[in-house]
Amino acid sequence: MIVAMNRKQIEDRERRNVAVHEAGHLAILKRFGGQGQAAIWPNESVSEDERSWLGNCAIHIEPGSTEAKAIRALRAKQGLTAPAEDDTTDWKFYVGLAGEAATCMIEAECNEDAVYDIIDTFDEPQYVSASDMEWIGSAEAVTLTVAERMVAMLREEWTSVTEEAKRLVEYWVDE
């Protein structure tokens, strides 16, 4: 069933999706041992062809860097949990993919369709942001196995994703 949405409902949905997208990037960045900050803001453009909300995930500490290794050692010394991923080889790829994947998951209500929605998204990569594609490298790299791993990682981090997305959305609701 198709439900008609008014402009405010569309903007609210876009704000939520952008918040989840950026929160997905941040959660996977942290999973690999990096540090960063997500932000969203209203698009000031007057064009109705553009999204009404924009976002960014700024990376402050890259996984595998000297700083990240020092933080990991300090956390271990303090008895805190270490990042889930020890191998940081593919971190850029997965951080880049995480935004679209998290958006697909929220749209698919986190069910198994999310894996196929991710594959479909990368069948038409012109809808994926240039910055995300820069990290991913190639749409052809997004295979079924990769999409399944990405969904599994995001499910493990879903509380972090939803809490960060809520924080991002609430900032603008309270504004």
Short mmCIF file of N, CA and C in Angstrom, two decimals:
data_model
loop_
_atom_site.label_atom_id
_atom_site.label_comp_id
_atom_site.label_asym_id
_atom_site.label_seq_id
_atom_site.Cartn_x
_atom_site.Cartn_y
_atom_site.Cartn_z
N MET A 1 0.84 -1.17 0.00
CA MET A 1 0.00 0.00 0.00
C MET A 1 0.89 1.24 0.00
N ILE A 2 0.62 2.15 -0.88
CA ILE A 2 1.37 3.40 -0.98
C ILE A 2 0.67 4.46 -0.13
N VAL A 3 1.44 5.10 0.72
CA VAL A 3 0.90 6.13 1.60
C VAL A 3 1.44 7.48 1.13
N ALA A 4 0.54 8.42 0.90
CA ALA A 4 0.96 9.77 0.50
C ALA A 4 1.52 10.50 1.72
N MET A 5 2.63 11.20 1.50
CA MET A 5 3.23 11.96 2.60
C MET A 5 3.27 13.44 2.22
N ASN A 6 3.04 14.28 3.21
CA ASN A 6 3.15 15.72 2.95
C ASN A 6 4.62 16.14 3.05
N ARG A 7 4.91 17.38 2.74
CA ARG A 7 6.30 17.87 2.70
C ARG A 7 7.01 17.70 4.04
N LYS A 8 6.33 18.00 5.15
CA LYS A 8 6.93 17.86 6.48
C LYS A 8 7.28 16.40 6.76
N GLN A 9 6.39 15.49 6.42
CA GLN A 9 6.66 14.07 6.63
C GLN A 9 7.86 13.60 5.80
N ILE A 10 7.95 14.09 4.58
CA ILE A 10 9.08 13.75 3.72
C ILE A 10 10.37 14.28 4.33
N GLU A 11 10.35 15.52 4.78
CA GLU A 11 11.55 16.11 5.40
C GLU A 11 11.94 15.37 6.68
N ASP A 12 10.96 14.99 7.49
CA ASP A 12 11.25 14.24 8.72
C ASP A 12 11.88 12.89 8.39
N ARG A 13 11.36 12.23 7.37
CA ARG A 13 11.91 10.94 6.94
C ARG A 13 13.33 11.13 6.41
N GLU A 14 13.55 12.16 5.61
CA GLU A 14 14.89 12.43 5.09
C GLU A 14 15.86 12.73 6.23
N ARG A 15 15.42 13.51 7.21
CA ARG A 15 16.28 13.82 8.36
C ARG A 15 16.64 12.54 9.10
N ARG A 16 15.66 11.69 9.35
CA ARG A 16 15.92 10.41 10.03
C ARG A 16 16.89 9.57 9.22
N ASN A 17 16.66 9.46 7.90
CA ASN A 17 17.52 8.63 7.06
C ASN A 17 18.95 9.15 7.01
N VAL A 18 19.11 10.47 6.92
CA VAL A 18 20.46 11.05 6.92
C VAL A 18 21.13 10.81 8.27
N ALA A 19 20.38 10.94 9.35
CA ALA A 19 20.94 10.70 10.68
C ALA A 19 21.39 9.24 10.82
N VAL A 20 20.57 8.31 10.37
CA VAL A 20 20.92 6.89 10.43
C VAL A 20 22.13 6.61 9.54
N HIS A 21 22.16 7.22 8.36
CA HIS A 21 23.27 7.06 7.42
C HIS A 21 24.59 7.46 8.08
N GLU A 22 24.63 8.67 8.63
CA GLU A 22 25.87 9.16 9.25
C GLU A 22 26.21 8.37 10.52
N ALA A 23 25.20 7.99 11.28
CA ALA A 23 25.42 7.17 12.48
C ALA A 23 25.98 5.80 12.10
N GLY A 24 25.55 5.26 10.96
CA GLY A 24 26.09 3.99 10.48
C GLY A 24 27.57 4.10 10.18
N HIS A 25 27.96 5.17 9.48
CA HIS A 25 29.39 5.40 9.23
C HIS A 25 30.17 5.42 10.55
N LEU A 26 29.66 6.21 11.51
CA LEU A 26 30.37 6.40 12.78
C LEU A 26 30.48 5.10 13.57
N ALA A 27 29.41 4.32 13.62
CA ALA A 27 29.43 3.07 14.38
C ALA A 27 30.47 2.10 13.83
N ILE A 28 30.55 2.01 12.51
CA ILE A 28 31.52 1.08 11.91
C ILE A 28 32.94 1.63 12.03
N LEU A 29 33.09 2.94 11.94
CA LEU A 29 34.40 3.55 12.17
C LEU A 29 34.90 3.16 13.56
N LYS A 30 34.05 3.30 14.57
CA LYS A 30 34.42 2.96 15.94
C LYS A 30 34.65 1.46 16.10
N ARG A 31 33.87 0.66 15.39
CA ARG A 31 34.04 -0.80 15.44
C ARG A 31 35.45 -1.20 15.02
N PHE A 32 35.99 -0.47 14.05
CA PHE A 32 37.34 -0.75 13.58
C PHE A 32 38.42 -0.03 14.40
N GLY A 33 38.01 0.70 15.43
CA GLY A 33 38.98 1.33 16.32
C GLY A 33 39.25 2.80 16.03
N GLY A 34 38.51 3.39 15.12
CA GLY A 34 38.69 4.81 14.81
C GLY A 34 37.81 5.69 15.69
N GLN A 35 37.99 6.98 15.53
CA GLN A 35 37.18 7.96 16.26
C GLN A 35 36.71 9.02 15.29
N GLY A 36 35.52 9.53 15.51
CA GLY A 36 35.00 10.56 14.63
C GLY A 36 33.77 11.22 15.22
N GLN A 37 33.10 11.98 14.37
CA GLN A 37 31.90 12.70 14.80
C GLN A 37 30.96 12.82 13.62
N ALA A 38 29.69 12.51 13.86
CA ALA A 38 28.66 12.64 12.83
C ALA A 38 27.90 13.94 13.03
N ALA A 39 27.44 14.50 11.93
CA ALA A 39 26.63 15.73 11.98
C ALA A 39 25.64 15.71 10.82
N ILE A 40 24.49 16.32 11.04
CA ILE A 40 23.51 16.54 9.97
C ILE A 40 23.06 17.99 10.04
N TRP A 41 22.55 18.51 8.91
CA TRP A 41 22.07 19.88 8.87
C TRP A 41 21.08 20.03 7.72
N PRO A 42 20.19 21.03 7.83
CA PRO A 42 19.24 21.25 6.74
C PRO A 42 19.95 21.79 5.50
N ASN A 43 19.52 21.33 4.35
CA ASN A 43 20.07 21.81 3.08
C ASN A 43 19.47 23.18 2.81
N GLU A 44 20.29 24.17 2.63
CA GLU A 44 19.83 25.54 2.39
C GLU A 44 19.48 25.79 0.93
N SER A 45 19.70 24.81 0.08
CA SER A 45 19.39 24.95 -1.35
C SER A 45 17.88 25.12 -1.54
N VAL A 46 17.52 25.86 -2.53
CA VAL A 46 16.10 26.07 -2.82
C VAL A 46 15.57 25.06 -3.84
N SER A 47 16.43 24.22 -4.36
CA SER A 47 16.03 23.23 -5.36
C SER A 47 15.25 22.09 -4.71
N GLU A 48 14.08 21.80 -5.26
CA GLU A 48 13.28 20.69 -4.73
C GLU A 48 13.79 19.34 -5.22
N ASP A 49 14.75 19.35 -6.15
CA ASP A 49 15.35 18.11 -6.64
C ASP A 49 16.39 17.56 -5.68
N GLU A 50 16.80 18.36 -4.71
CA GLU A 50 17.84 17.95 -3.77
C GLU A 50 17.21 17.49 -2.46
N ARG A 51 17.97 16.72 -1.73
CA ARG A 51 17.52 16.28 -0.41
C ARG A 51 17.41 17.49 0.51
N SER A 52 16.49 17.39 1.46
CA SER A 52 16.29 18.51 2.38
C SER A 52 17.28 18.47 3.55
N TRP A 53 17.98 17.35 3.74
CA TRP A 53 18.95 17.22 4.81
C TRP A 53 20.26 16.68 4.27
N LEU A 54 21.36 17.15 4.82
CA LEU A 54 22.70 16.71 4.44
C LEU A 54 23.42 16.23 5.70
N GLY A 55 24.50 15.50 5.51
CA GLY A 55 25.25 15.03 6.67
C GLY A 55 26.68 14.71 6.33
N ASN A 56 27.44 14.44 7.41
CA ASN A 56 28.86 14.14 7.27
C ASN A 56 29.31 13.35 8.48
N CYS A 57 30.27 12.48 8.25
CA CYS A 57 30.94 11.79 9.35
C CYS A 57 32.41 12.14 9.26
N ALA A 58 32.85 13.01 10.13
CA ALA A 58 34.25 13.46 10.13
C ALA A 58 35.09 12.44 10.90
N ILE A 59 36.18 12.03 10.28
CA ILE A 59 37.08 11.06 10.90
C ILE A 59 38.22 11.82 11.57
N HIS A 60 38.35 11.62 12.89
CA HIS A 60 39.41 12.28 13.65
C HIS A 60 40.62 11.36 13.86
N ILE A 61 40.34 10.07 14.07
CA ILE A 61 41.42 9.09 14.25
C ILE A 61 41.10 7.89 13.37
N GLU A 62 42.01 7.58 12.45
CA GLU A 62 41.80 6.45 11.54
C GLU A 62 42.14 5.13 12.23
N PRO A 63 41.33 4.09 11.97
CA PRO A 63 41.67 2.77 12.49
C PRO A 63 43.06 2.34 12.04
N GLY A 64 43.78 1.69 12.93
CA GLY A 64 45.12 1.22 12.61
C GLY A 64 46.22 2.26 12.78
N SER A 65 45.84 3.51 13.03
CA SER A 65 46.84 4.57 13.21
C SER A 65 47.51 4.42 14.57
N THR A 66 48.60 5.13 14.76
CA THR A 66 49.32 5.12 16.04
C THR A 66 48.39 5.54 17.17
N GLU A 67 47.57 6.57 16.91
CA GLU A 67 46.63 7.06 17.93
C GLU A 67 45.61 5.99 18.29
N ALA A 68 45.07 5.31 17.26
CA ALA A 68 44.06 4.27 17.50
C ALA A 68 44.66 3.11 18.30
N LYS A 69 45.90 2.76 17.99
CA LYS A 69 46.57 1.68 18.72
C LYS A 69 46.80 2.08 20.18
N ALA A 70 47.14 3.34 20.42
CA ALA A 70 47.34 3.82 21.79
C ALA A 70 46.03 3.78 22.57
N ILE A 71 44.94 4.20 21.93
CA ILE A 71 43.62 4.17 22.58
C ILE A 71 43.24 2.72 22.90
N ARG A 72 43.48 1.82 21.94
CA ARG A 72 43.17 0.40 22.13
C ARG A 72 43.94 -0.14 23.34
N ALA A 73 45.23 0.17 23.44
CA ALA A 73 46.06 -0.30 24.56
C ALA A 73 45.56 0.27 25.89
N LEU A 74 45.20 1.55 25.89
CA LEU A 74 44.69 2.19 27.11
C LEU A 74 43.38 1.54 27.55
N ARG A 75 42.49 1.29 26.60
CA ARG A 75 41.21 0.65 26.93
C ARG A 75 41.44 -0.74 27.52
N ALA A 76 42.39 -1.48 26.95
CA ALA A 76 42.69 -2.82 27.46
C ALA A 76 43.25 -2.73 28.88
N LYS A 77 44.12 -1.77 29.11
CA LYS A 77 44.72 -1.57 30.44
C LYS A 77 43.66 -1.22 31.48
N GLN A 78 42.62 -0.49 31.04
CA GLN A 78 41.54 -0.09 31.94
C GLN A 78 40.45 -1.15 32.05
N GLY A 79 40.63 -2.27 31.34
CA GLY A 79 39.65 -3.34 31.39
C GLY A 79 38.41 -3.09 30.54
N LEU A 80 38.50 -2.13 29.64
CA LEU A 80 37.37 -1.82 28.76
C LEU A 80 37.47 -2.66 27.49
N THR A 81 36.35 -2.82 26.83
CA THR A 81 36.35 -3.64 25.61
C THR A 81 37.09 -2.94 24.49
N ALA A 82 37.75 -3.74 23.71
CA ALA A 82 38.47 -3.25 22.53
C ALA A 82 37.50 -3.20 21.35
N PRO A 83 37.84 -2.47 20.30
CA PRO A 83 37.01 -2.49 19.10
C PRO A 83 36.84 -3.93 18.60
N ALA A 84 35.71 -4.20 17.98
CA ALA A 84 35.36 -5.55 17.55
C ALA A 84 36.25 -6.08 16.43
N GLU A 85 36.75 -5.22 15.60
CA GLU A 85 37.54 -5.66 14.44
C GLU A 85 39.03 -5.48 14.71
N ASP A 86 39.77 -6.58 14.67
CA ASP A 86 41.22 -6.52 14.83
C ASP A 86 41.91 -6.19 13.51
N ASP A 87 41.39 -6.72 12.42
CA ASP A 87 41.98 -6.49 11.10
C ASP A 87 41.40 -5.20 10.54
N THR A 88 42.23 -4.18 10.42
CA THR A 88 41.75 -2.88 9.94
C THR A 88 42.01 -2.66 8.45
N THR A 89 42.39 -3.73 7.73
CA THR A 89 42.73 -3.62 6.32
C THR A 89 41.60 -2.99 5.49
N ASP A 90 40.37 -3.45 5.70
CA ASP A 90 39.23 -3.01 4.88
C ASP A 90 38.37 -1.94 5.54
N TRP A 91 38.89 -1.24 6.53
CA TRP A 91 38.05 -0.32 7.28
C TRP A 91 37.43 0.75 6.41
N LYS A 92 38.18 1.33 5.48
CA LYS A 92 37.63 2.40 4.64
C LYS A 92 36.44 1.90 3.83
N PHE A 93 36.58 0.72 3.27
CA PHE A 93 35.51 0.12 2.47
C PHE A 93 34.24 -0.02 3.32
N TYR A 94 34.37 -0.63 4.50
CA TYR A 94 33.19 -0.86 5.33
C TYR A 94 32.62 0.42 5.93
N VAL A 95 33.45 1.36 6.30
CA VAL A 95 32.94 2.65 6.79
C VAL A 95 32.19 3.35 5.66
N GLY A 96 32.72 3.32 4.45
CA GLY A 96 32.05 3.92 3.30
C GLY A 96 30.71 3.27 3.01
N LEU A 97 30.66 1.96 3.11
CA LEU A 97 29.44 1.20 2.82
C LEU A 97 28.39 1.33 3.93
N ALA A 98 28.83 1.56 5.15
CA ALA A 98 27.94 1.53 6.31
C ALA A 98 26.79 2.53 6.25
N GLY A 99 27.00 3.70 5.67
CA GLY A 99 25.94 4.70 5.62
C GLY A 99 24.75 4.23 4.80
N GLU A 100 25.00 3.83 3.55
CA GLU A 100 23.92 3.32 2.70
C GLU A 100 23.31 2.06 3.29
N ALA A 101 24.15 1.19 3.86
CA ALA A 101 23.65 -0.05 4.44
C ALA A 101 22.72 0.23 5.62
N ALA A 102 23.09 1.16 6.48
CA ALA A 102 22.24 1.51 7.63
C ALA A 102 20.91 2.10 7.15
N THR A 103 20.97 2.91 6.10
CA THR A 103 19.74 3.48 5.53
C THR A 103 18.86 2.37 4.99
N CYS A 104 19.44 1.42 4.27
CA CYS A 104 18.68 0.28 3.76
C CYS A 104 18.06 -0.52 4.90
N MET A 105 18.81 -0.68 5.99
CA MET A 105 18.29 -1.44 7.13
C MET A 105 17.11 -0.75 7.78
N ILE A 106 17.18 0.56 7.95
CA ILE A 106 16.06 1.27 8.60
C ILE A 106 14.83 1.25 7.69
N GLU A 107 15.05 1.35 6.39
CA GLU A 107 13.94 1.32 5.44
C GLU A 107 13.31 -0.08 5.37
N ALA A 108 14.13 -1.12 5.52
CA ALA A 108 13.64 -2.50 5.47
C ALA A 108 13.27 -3.02 6.86
N GLU A 109 13.23 -2.11 7.84
CA GLU A 109 12.92 -2.44 9.22
C GLU A 109 13.84 -3.55 9.74
N CYS A 110 15.10 -3.48 9.31
CA CYS A 110 16.17 -4.38 9.77
C CYS A 110 15.92 -5.85 9.45
N ASN A 111 15.04 -6.15 8.50
CA ASN A 111 14.82 -7.55 8.16
C ASN A 111 15.80 -8.01 7.09
N GLU A 112 15.65 -9.23 6.64
CA GLU A 112 16.59 -9.82 5.68
C GLU A 112 16.60 -9.10 4.34
N ASP A 113 15.54 -8.36 4.01
CA ASP A 113 15.50 -7.62 2.75
C ASP A 113 16.62 -6.58 2.66
N ALA A 114 17.14 -6.16 3.79
CA ALA A 114 18.18 -5.12 3.80
C ALA A 114 19.38 -5.54 2.98
N VAL A 115 19.77 -6.80 3.05
CA VAL A 115 20.92 -7.29 2.27
C VAL A 115 20.68 -7.05 0.79
N TYR A 116 19.48 -7.40 0.32
CA TYR A 116 19.18 -7.25 -1.11
C TYR A 116 18.98 -5.79 -1.49
N ASP A 117 18.49 -4.99 -0.55
CA ASP A 117 18.36 -3.55 -0.80
C ASP A 117 19.74 -2.92 -0.99
N ILE A 118 20.72 -3.39 -0.23
CA ILE A 118 22.09 -2.88 -0.39
C ILE A 118 22.61 -3.22 -1.78
N ILE A 119 22.42 -4.47 -2.20
CA ILE A 119 22.85 -4.90 -3.53
C ILE A 119 22.17 -4.05 -4.59
N ASP A 120 20.85 -3.84 -4.46
CA ASP A 120 20.10 -3.02 -5.42
C ASP A 120 20.62 -1.59 -5.47
N THR A 121 20.94 -1.02 -4.32
CA THR A 121 21.47 0.34 -4.26
C THR A 121 22.73 0.47 -5.09
N PHE A 122 23.59 -0.53 -5.01
CA PHE A 122 24.86 -0.46 -5.73
C PHE A 122 24.77 -0.96 -7.17
N ASP A 123 23.59 -1.44 -7.55
CA ASP A 123 23.34 -1.70 -8.98
C ASP A 123 23.18 -0.38 -9.72
N GLU A 124 22.77 0.66 -8.99
CA GLU A 124 22.63 2.01 -9.55
C GLU A 124 23.41 2.98 -8.65
N PRO A 125 24.74 2.91 -8.70
CA PRO A 125 25.56 3.67 -7.75
C PRO A 125 25.52 5.18 -7.94
N GLN A 126 24.85 5.68 -8.99
CA GLN A 126 24.77 7.13 -9.15
C GLN A 126 23.97 7.77 -8.01
N TYR A 127 23.22 6.96 -7.27
CA TYR A 127 22.46 7.49 -6.14
C TYR A 127 23.27 7.47 -4.84
N VAL A 128 24.47 6.92 -4.89
CA VAL A 128 25.35 6.87 -3.72
C VAL A 128 26.25 8.10 -3.77
N SER A 129 26.47 8.73 -2.62
CA SER A 129 27.28 9.95 -2.59
C SER A 129 28.69 9.69 -3.10
N ALA A 130 29.26 10.72 -3.69
CA ALA A 130 30.63 10.62 -4.22
C ALA A 130 31.63 10.30 -3.12
N SER A 131 31.42 10.88 -1.94
CA SER A 131 32.36 10.62 -0.83
C SER A 131 32.27 9.17 -0.37
N ASP A 132 31.06 8.61 -0.31
CA ASP A 132 30.92 7.20 0.06
C ASP A 132 31.57 6.31 -1.00
N MET A 133 31.34 6.62 -2.28
CA MET A 133 31.92 5.81 -3.36
C MET A 133 33.45 5.89 -3.35
N GLU A 134 33.97 7.04 -2.95
CA GLU A 134 35.43 7.17 -2.86
C GLU A 134 36.00 6.16 -1.86
N TRP A 135 35.31 5.97 -0.75
CA TRP A 135 35.76 5.02 0.27
C TRP A 135 35.52 3.57 -0.17
N ILE A 136 34.39 3.35 -0.84
CA ILE A 136 34.03 1.99 -1.26
C ILE A 136 34.92 1.54 -2.43
N GLY A 137 35.18 2.45 -3.32
CA GLY A 137 36.03 2.15 -4.47
C GLY A 137 35.25 1.78 -5.70
N SER A 138 34.51 0.70 -5.65
CA SER A 138 33.79 0.21 -6.82
C SER A 138 32.48 -0.43 -6.40
N ALA A 139 31.42 -0.11 -7.11
CA ALA A 139 30.11 -0.70 -6.82
C ALA A 139 30.15 -2.22 -6.99
N GLU A 140 30.99 -2.70 -7.89
CA GLU A 140 31.10 -4.14 -8.13
C GLU A 140 31.65 -4.89 -6.92
N ALA A 141 32.33 -4.17 -6.03
CA ALA A 141 32.89 -4.80 -4.83
C ALA A 141 31.81 -5.14 -3.81
N VAL A 142 30.61 -4.57 -3.98
CA VAL A 142 29.52 -4.81 -3.03
C VAL A 142 28.78 -6.07 -3.48
N THR A 143 29.27 -7.20 -3.01
CA THR A 143 28.71 -8.50 -3.35
C THR A 143 27.71 -8.93 -2.28
N LEU A 144 27.04 -10.04 -2.52
CA LEU A 144 26.11 -10.58 -1.54
C LEU A 144 26.83 -10.90 -0.23
N THR A 145 27.99 -11.49 -0.31
CA THR A 145 28.77 -11.82 0.90
C THR A 145 29.14 -10.56 1.67
N VAL A 146 29.56 -9.53 0.96
CA VAL A 146 29.92 -8.25 1.59
C VAL A 146 28.68 -7.63 2.25
N ALA A 147 27.55 -7.63 1.54
CA ALA A 147 26.32 -7.05 2.09
C ALA A 147 25.88 -7.81 3.34
N GLU A 148 26.00 -9.12 3.32
CA GLU A 148 25.64 -9.91 4.50
C GLU A 148 26.56 -9.58 5.68
N ARG A 149 27.86 -9.45 5.43
CA ARG A 149 28.79 -9.10 6.51
C ARG A 149 28.48 -7.70 7.05
N MET A 150 28.17 -6.77 6.14
CA MET A 150 27.88 -5.40 6.56
C MET A 150 26.64 -5.37 7.44
N VAL A 151 25.59 -6.08 7.04
CA VAL A 151 24.36 -6.12 7.84
C VAL A 151 24.65 -6.76 9.20
N ALA A 152 25.45 -7.82 9.22
CA ALA A 152 25.79 -8.47 10.49
C ALA A 152 26.54 -7.50 11.41
N MET A 153 27.50 -6.77 10.86
CA MET A 153 28.24 -5.80 11.68
C MET A 153 27.31 -4.71 12.20
N LEU A 154 26.45 -4.19 11.32
CA LEU A 154 25.54 -3.12 11.75
C LEU A 154 24.54 -3.62 12.79
N ARG A 155 24.08 -4.85 12.65
CA ARG A 155 23.17 -5.40 13.66
C ARG A 155 23.84 -5.43 15.03
N GLU A 156 25.12 -5.82 15.06
CA GLU A 156 25.85 -5.84 16.33
C GLU A 156 26.03 -4.44 16.90
N GLU A 157 26.05 -3.45 16.04
CA GLU A 157 26.26 -2.05 16.46
C GLU A 157 24.95 -1.25 16.45
N TRP A 158 23.81 -1.91 16.26
CA TRP A 158 22.56 -1.19 16.00
C TRP A 158 22.17 -0.26 17.14
N THR A 159 22.42 -0.64 18.38
CA THR A 159 22.11 0.25 19.50
C THR A 159 22.90 1.55 19.36
N SER A 160 24.17 1.43 19.03
CA SER A 160 25.01 2.62 18.83
C SER A 160 24.49 3.46 17.67
N VAL A 161 24.09 2.80 16.58
CA VAL A 161 23.56 3.52 15.41
C VAL A 161 22.31 4.29 15.79
N THR A 162 21.36 3.63 16.44
CA THR A 162 20.09 4.29 16.75
C THR A 162 20.26 5.39 17.80
N GLU A 163 21.14 5.19 18.77
CA GLU A 163 21.36 6.24 19.77
C GLU A 163 21.99 7.48 19.15
N GLU A 164 22.97 7.28 18.27
CA GLU A 164 23.61 8.42 17.60
C GLU A 164 22.62 9.11 16.66
N ALA A 165 21.84 8.34 15.92
CA ALA A 165 20.84 8.93 15.02
C ALA A 165 19.81 9.74 15.81
N LYS A 166 19.38 9.20 16.93
CA LYS A 166 18.43 9.93 17.78
C LYS A 166 19.03 11.24 18.26
N ARG A 167 20.30 11.20 18.67
CA ARG A 167 20.97 12.42 19.13
C ARG A 167 21.03 13.45 18.01
N LEU A 168 21.35 13.02 16.80
CA LEU A 168 21.44 13.93 15.66
C LEU A 168 20.08 14.55 15.34
N VAL A 169 19.04 13.73 15.33
CA VAL A 169 17.69 14.23 15.02
C VAL A 169 17.21 15.17 16.12
N GLU A 170 17.40 14.79 17.37
CA GLU A 170 16.92 15.61 18.49
C GLU A 170 17.59 16.97 18.55
N TYR A 171 18.83 17.05 18.13
CA TYR A 171 19.51 18.34 18.10
C TYR A 171 18.70 19.34 17.27
N TRP A 172 18.19 18.88 16.14
CA TRP A 172 17.45 19.78 15.24
C TRP A 172 16.00 19.95 15.65
N VAL A 173 15.44 18.99 16.35
CA VAL A 173 14.07 19.13 16.84
C VAL A 173 14.03 20.17 17.94
N ASP A 174 15.05 20.15 18.80
CA ASP A 174 15.12 21.09 19.93
C ASP A 174 15.55 22.49 19.50
N GLU A 175 16.10 22.61 18.31
CA GLU A 175 16.66 23.87 17.82
C GLU A 175 15.61 24.94 17.67
#
